[in-house]
């Protein structure tokens, strides 16, 4: 089926504006929550229709969940970075967790942001390369 790209009131849904924005900003890699896996093929098709030959690599990481398995969301007042800071968590420890989330690496604290950057390898994550020739 064709994806819905515009609401009845004329405002655009996420799919089309994100594709246009990615093309305009020459985005090559997108890391996002696994709840967007189903959008990837549609977005690649839109990208190809708007600018033939363009492509992007997507990686999808697991969503953060609360103790009882519910999705964490800022819309429902879930724990925020500010809450973590006020609880005494160091920013580097939070970044260390996020840098390893979704990879096959064990979570260990980095000693610096530079170490974290040097250790980053896109191929370690739950990502995949999709091409516009993908056949469903």
PDB file of C-alpha atoms in Angstrom:
ATOM      1  CA  UNK A   1       0.000   0.000   0.000  1.00  0.00           C
ATOM      2  CA  UNK A   2       1.040   3.582  -0.503  1.00  0.00           C
ATOM      3  CA  UNK A   3       2.303   5.326   2.624  1.00  0.00           C
ATOM      4  CA  UNK A   4       0.350   8.260   4.007  1.00  0.00           C
ATOM      5  CA  UNK A   5       2.566  11.346   3.863  1.00  0.00           C
ATOM      6  CA  UNK A   6       0.101  14.157   4.639  1.00  0.00           C
ATOM      7  CA  UNK A   7      -2.660  14.624   7.192  1.00  0.00           C
ATOM      8  CA  UNK A   8      -6.124  15.852   6.197  1.00  0.00           C
ATOM      9  CA  UNK A   9      -5.200  19.313   7.537  1.00  0.00           C
ATOM     10  CA  UNK A  10      -2.274  19.539   5.083  1.00  0.00           C
ATOM     11  CA  UNK A  11       0.566  18.970   7.559  1.00  0.00           C
ATOM     12  CA  UNK A  12       3.171  16.379   6.713  1.00  0.00           C
ATOM     13  CA  UNK A  13       3.821  13.197   8.629  1.00  0.00           C
ATOM     14  CA  UNK A  14       7.348  12.104   9.612  1.00  0.00           C
ATOM     15  CA  UNK A  15       8.224  10.081   6.492  1.00  0.00           C
ATOM     16  CA  UNK A  16       8.448  12.684   3.735  1.00  0.00           C
ATOM     17  CA  UNK A  17       9.989  15.612   5.652  1.00  0.00           C
ATOM     18  CA  UNK A  18      12.701  13.378   7.103  1.00  0.00           C
ATOM     19  CA  UNK A  19      13.604  12.101   3.617  1.00  0.00           C
ATOM     20  CA  UNK A  20      13.733  15.619   2.180  1.00  0.00           C
ATOM     21  CA  UNK A  21      15.811  16.791   5.142  1.00  0.00           C
ATOM     22  CA  UNK A  22      18.230  13.849   4.797  1.00  0.00           C
ATOM     23  CA  UNK A  23      18.708  14.598   1.093  1.00  0.00           C
ATOM     24  CA  UNK A  24      19.168  18.344   1.667  1.00  0.00           C
ATOM     25  CA  UNK A  25      21.750  17.752   4.394  1.00  0.00           C
ATOM     26  CA  UNK A  26      23.528  14.897   2.558  1.00  0.00           C
ATOM     27  CA  UNK A  27      22.904  12.513   5.448  1.00  0.00           C
ATOM     28  CA  UNK A  28      24.668   9.206   4.887  1.00  0.00           C
ATOM     29  CA  UNK A  29      23.942   7.324   8.155  1.00  0.00           C
ATOM     30  CA  UNK A  30      20.893   7.327  10.428  1.00  0.00           C
ATOM     31  CA  UNK A  31      20.836   5.655  13.841  1.00  0.00           C
ATOM     32  CA  UNK A  32      17.373   5.460  15.346  1.00  0.00           C
ATOM     33  CA  UNK A  33      15.053   3.305  17.430  1.00  0.00           C
ATOM     34  CA  UNK A  34      13.976  -0.107  16.209  1.00  0.00           C
ATOM     35  CA  UNK A  35      10.387   1.168  16.063  1.00  0.00           C
ATOM     36  CA  UNK A  36      11.400   2.818  12.767  1.00  0.00           C
ATOM     37  CA  UNK A  37      12.603  -0.369  11.034  1.00  0.00           C
ATOM     38  CA  UNK A  38       9.381  -0.577   9.025  1.00  0.00           C
ATOM     39  CA  UNK A  39       9.888   2.977   7.719  1.00  0.00           C
ATOM     40  CA  UNK A  40      13.287   2.267   6.183  1.00  0.00           C
ATOM     41  CA  UNK A  41      12.246   0.666   2.890  1.00  0.00           C
ATOM     42  CA  UNK A  42       9.559   3.308   2.281  1.00  0.00           C
ATOM     43  CA  UNK A  43      12.011   6.109   3.007  1.00  0.00           C
ATOM     44  CA  UNK A  44      14.593   4.628   0.638  1.00  0.00           C
ATOM     45  CA  UNK A  45      11.962   4.410  -2.103  1.00  0.00           C
ATOM     46  CA  UNK A  46      10.971   8.044  -1.495  1.00  0.00           C
ATOM     47  CA  UNK A  47      14.620   9.061  -1.537  1.00  0.00           C
ATOM     48  CA  UNK A  48      15.157   7.306  -4.868  1.00  0.00           C
ATOM     49  CA  UNK A  49      12.044   8.975  -6.325  1.00  0.00           C
ATOM     50  CA  UNK A  50      13.129  12.451  -5.200  1.00  0.00           C
ATOM     51  CA  UNK A  51      16.843  12.134  -5.974  1.00  0.00           C
ATOM     52  CA  UNK A  52      17.763   9.022  -7.965  1.00  0.00           C
ATOM     53  CA  UNK A  53      20.997   7.408  -6.826  1.00  0.00           C
ATOM     54  CA  UNK A  54      20.764   8.735  -3.279  1.00  0.00           C
ATOM     55  CA  UNK A  55      20.970   6.302  -0.420  1.00  0.00           C
ATOM     56  CA  UNK A  56      21.426   6.162   3.326  1.00  0.00           C
ATOM     57  CA  UNK A  57      22.574   3.507   5.772  1.00  0.00           C
ATOM     58  CA  UNK A  58      20.210   2.837   8.650  1.00  0.00           C
ATOM     59  CA  UNK A  59      21.011   1.306  12.032  1.00  0.00           C
ATOM     60  CA  UNK A  60      18.236   0.525  14.478  1.00  0.00           C
ATOM     61  CA  UNK A  61      18.872   0.190  18.181  1.00  0.00           C
ATOM     62  CA  UNK A  62      16.627  -1.286  20.863  1.00  0.00           C
ATOM     63  CA  UNK A  63      14.278   1.093  22.617  1.00  0.00           C
ATOM     64  CA  UNK A  64      14.856   1.878  26.261  1.00  0.00           C
ATOM     65  CA  UNK A  65      12.309   0.232  28.528  1.00  0.00           C
ATOM     66  CA  UNK A  66      11.205   0.668  32.093  1.00  0.00           C
ATOM     67  CA  UNK A  67      11.441  -2.025  34.768  1.00  0.00           C
ATOM     68  CA  UNK A  68       8.099  -3.550  33.758  1.00  0.00           C
ATOM     69  CA  UNK A  69       8.860  -3.506  30.025  1.00  0.00           C
ATOM     70  CA  UNK A  70       6.980  -0.319  29.112  1.00  0.00           C
ATOM     71  CA  UNK A  71       8.528   1.995  26.548  1.00  0.00           C
ATOM     72  CA  UNK A  72      10.169   5.092  27.977  1.00  0.00           C
ATOM     73  CA  UNK A  73       8.908   8.290  26.431  1.00  0.00           C
ATOM     74  CA  UNK A  74       9.321  11.975  27.130  1.00  0.00           C
ATOM     75  CA  UNK A  75       5.642  12.348  26.220  1.00  0.00           C
ATOM     76  CA  UNK A  76       4.599  10.423  29.326  1.00  0.00           C
ATOM     77  CA  UNK A  77       7.157  11.966  31.674  1.00  0.00           C
ATOM     78  CA  UNK A  78       9.715   9.152  31.700  1.00  0.00           C
ATOM     79  CA  UNK A  79      13.134   9.618  33.195  1.00  0.00           C
ATOM     80  CA  UNK A  80      15.118  12.356  31.474  1.00  0.00           C
ATOM     81  CA  UNK A  81      18.816  13.161  31.156  1.00  0.00           C
ATOM     82  CA  UNK A  82      18.242  15.971  33.659  1.00  0.00           C
ATOM     83  CA  UNK A  83      16.767  13.442  36.129  1.00  0.00           C
ATOM     84  CA  UNK A  84      19.851  11.249  35.729  1.00  0.00           C
ATOM     85  CA  UNK A  85      22.151  14.224  36.244  1.00  0.00           C
ATOM     86  CA  UNK A  86      20.250  15.283  39.374  1.00  0.00           C
ATOM     87  CA  UNK A  87      20.523  11.694  40.665  1.00  0.00           C
ATOM     88  CA  UNK A  88      24.303  11.911  40.436  1.00  0.00           C
ATOM     89  CA  UNK A  89      25.012   9.995  37.235  1.00  0.00           C
ATOM     90  CA  UNK A  90      28.099  11.222  35.411  1.00  0.00           C
ATOM     91  CA  UNK A  91      27.538  12.276  31.809  1.00  0.00           C
ATOM     92  CA  UNK A  92      30.380  10.035  30.579  1.00  0.00           C
ATOM     93  CA  UNK A  93      28.768   6.979  32.206  1.00  0.00           C
ATOM     94  CA  UNK A  94      25.463   7.712  30.449  1.00  0.00           C
ATOM     95  CA  UNK A  95      27.269   8.222  27.136  1.00  0.00           C
ATOM     96  CA  UNK A  96      29.197   4.968  27.688  1.00  0.00           C
ATOM     97  CA  UNK A  97      25.926   3.077  28.073  1.00  0.00           C
ATOM     98  CA  UNK A  98      24.343   4.720  25.046  1.00  0.00           C
ATOM     99  CA  UNK A  99      27.451   4.143  22.913  1.00  0.00           C
ATOM    100  CA  UNK A 100      27.243   0.387  23.524  1.00  0.00           C
ATOM    101  CA  UNK A 101      23.461   0.041  23.485  1.00  0.00           C
ATOM    102  CA  UNK A 102      22.467  -2.129  20.546  1.00  0.00           C
ATOM    103  CA  UNK A 103      25.970  -3.395  19.875  1.00  0.00           C
ATOM    104  CA  UNK A 104      27.392  -6.804  20.682  1.00  0.00           C
ATOM    105  CA  UNK A 105      29.949  -5.185  23.026  1.00  0.00           C
ATOM    106  CA  UNK A 106      29.584  -5.412  26.779  1.00  0.00           C
ATOM    107  CA  UNK A 107      28.800  -2.138  28.517  1.00  0.00           C
ATOM    108  CA  UNK A 108      31.910  -0.695  30.099  1.00  0.00           C
ATOM    109  CA  UNK A 109      32.657   2.881  31.081  1.00  0.00           C
ATOM    110  CA  UNK A 110      34.893   4.835  28.731  1.00  0.00           C
ATOM    111  CA  UNK A 111      37.561   7.056  30.253  1.00  0.00           C
ATOM    112  CA  UNK A 112      36.982   9.874  27.741  1.00  0.00           C
ATOM    113  CA  UNK A 113      34.788  10.951  24.854  1.00  0.00           C
ATOM    114  CA  UNK A 114      37.820  10.645  22.555  1.00  0.00           C
ATOM    115  CA  UNK A 115      38.212   6.970  23.514  1.00  0.00           C
ATOM    116  CA  UNK A 116      34.496   6.440  22.815  1.00  0.00           C
ATOM    117  CA  UNK A 117      34.781   8.104  19.407  1.00  0.00           C
ATOM    118  CA  UNK A 118      37.847   6.061  18.443  1.00  0.00           C
ATOM    119  CA  UNK A 119      36.115   2.826  19.488  1.00  0.00           C
ATOM    120  CA  UNK A 120      32.949   3.515  17.492  1.00  0.00           C
ATOM    121  CA  UNK A 121      32.328   1.111  14.616  1.00  0.00           C
ATOM    122  CA  UNK A 122      29.012   1.411  12.820  1.00  0.00           C
ATOM    123  CA  UNK A 123      29.189  -2.268  11.843  1.00  0.00           C
ATOM    124  CA  UNK A 124      28.880  -3.389  15.498  1.00  0.00           C
ATOM    125  CA  UNK A 125      25.308  -2.200  15.743  1.00  0.00           C
ATOM    126  CA  UNK A 126      21.964  -3.645  14.800  1.00  0.00           C
ATOM    127  CA  UNK A 127      22.232  -1.827  11.521  1.00  0.00           C
ATOM    128  CA  UNK A 128      21.797  -2.991   8.011  1.00  0.00           C
ATOM    129  CA  UNK A 129      22.383  -1.625   4.577  1.00  0.00           C
ATOM    130  CA  UNK A 130      19.330  -1.348   2.397  1.00  0.00           C
ATOM    131  CA  UNK A 131      19.460  -0.373  -1.220  1.00  0.00           C
ATOM    132  CA  UNK A 132      16.797   1.102  -3.420  1.00  0.00           C
ATOM    133  CA  UNK A 133      16.738  -2.169  -5.351  1.00  0.00           C
ATOM    134  CA  UNK A 134      15.386  -3.984  -2.316  1.00  0.00           C
ATOM    135  CA  UNK A 135      12.600  -6.338  -3.365  1.00  0.00           C
ATOM    136  CA  UNK A 136       9.854  -7.188  -0.880  1.00  0.00           C
TER     137      UNK A 136
END
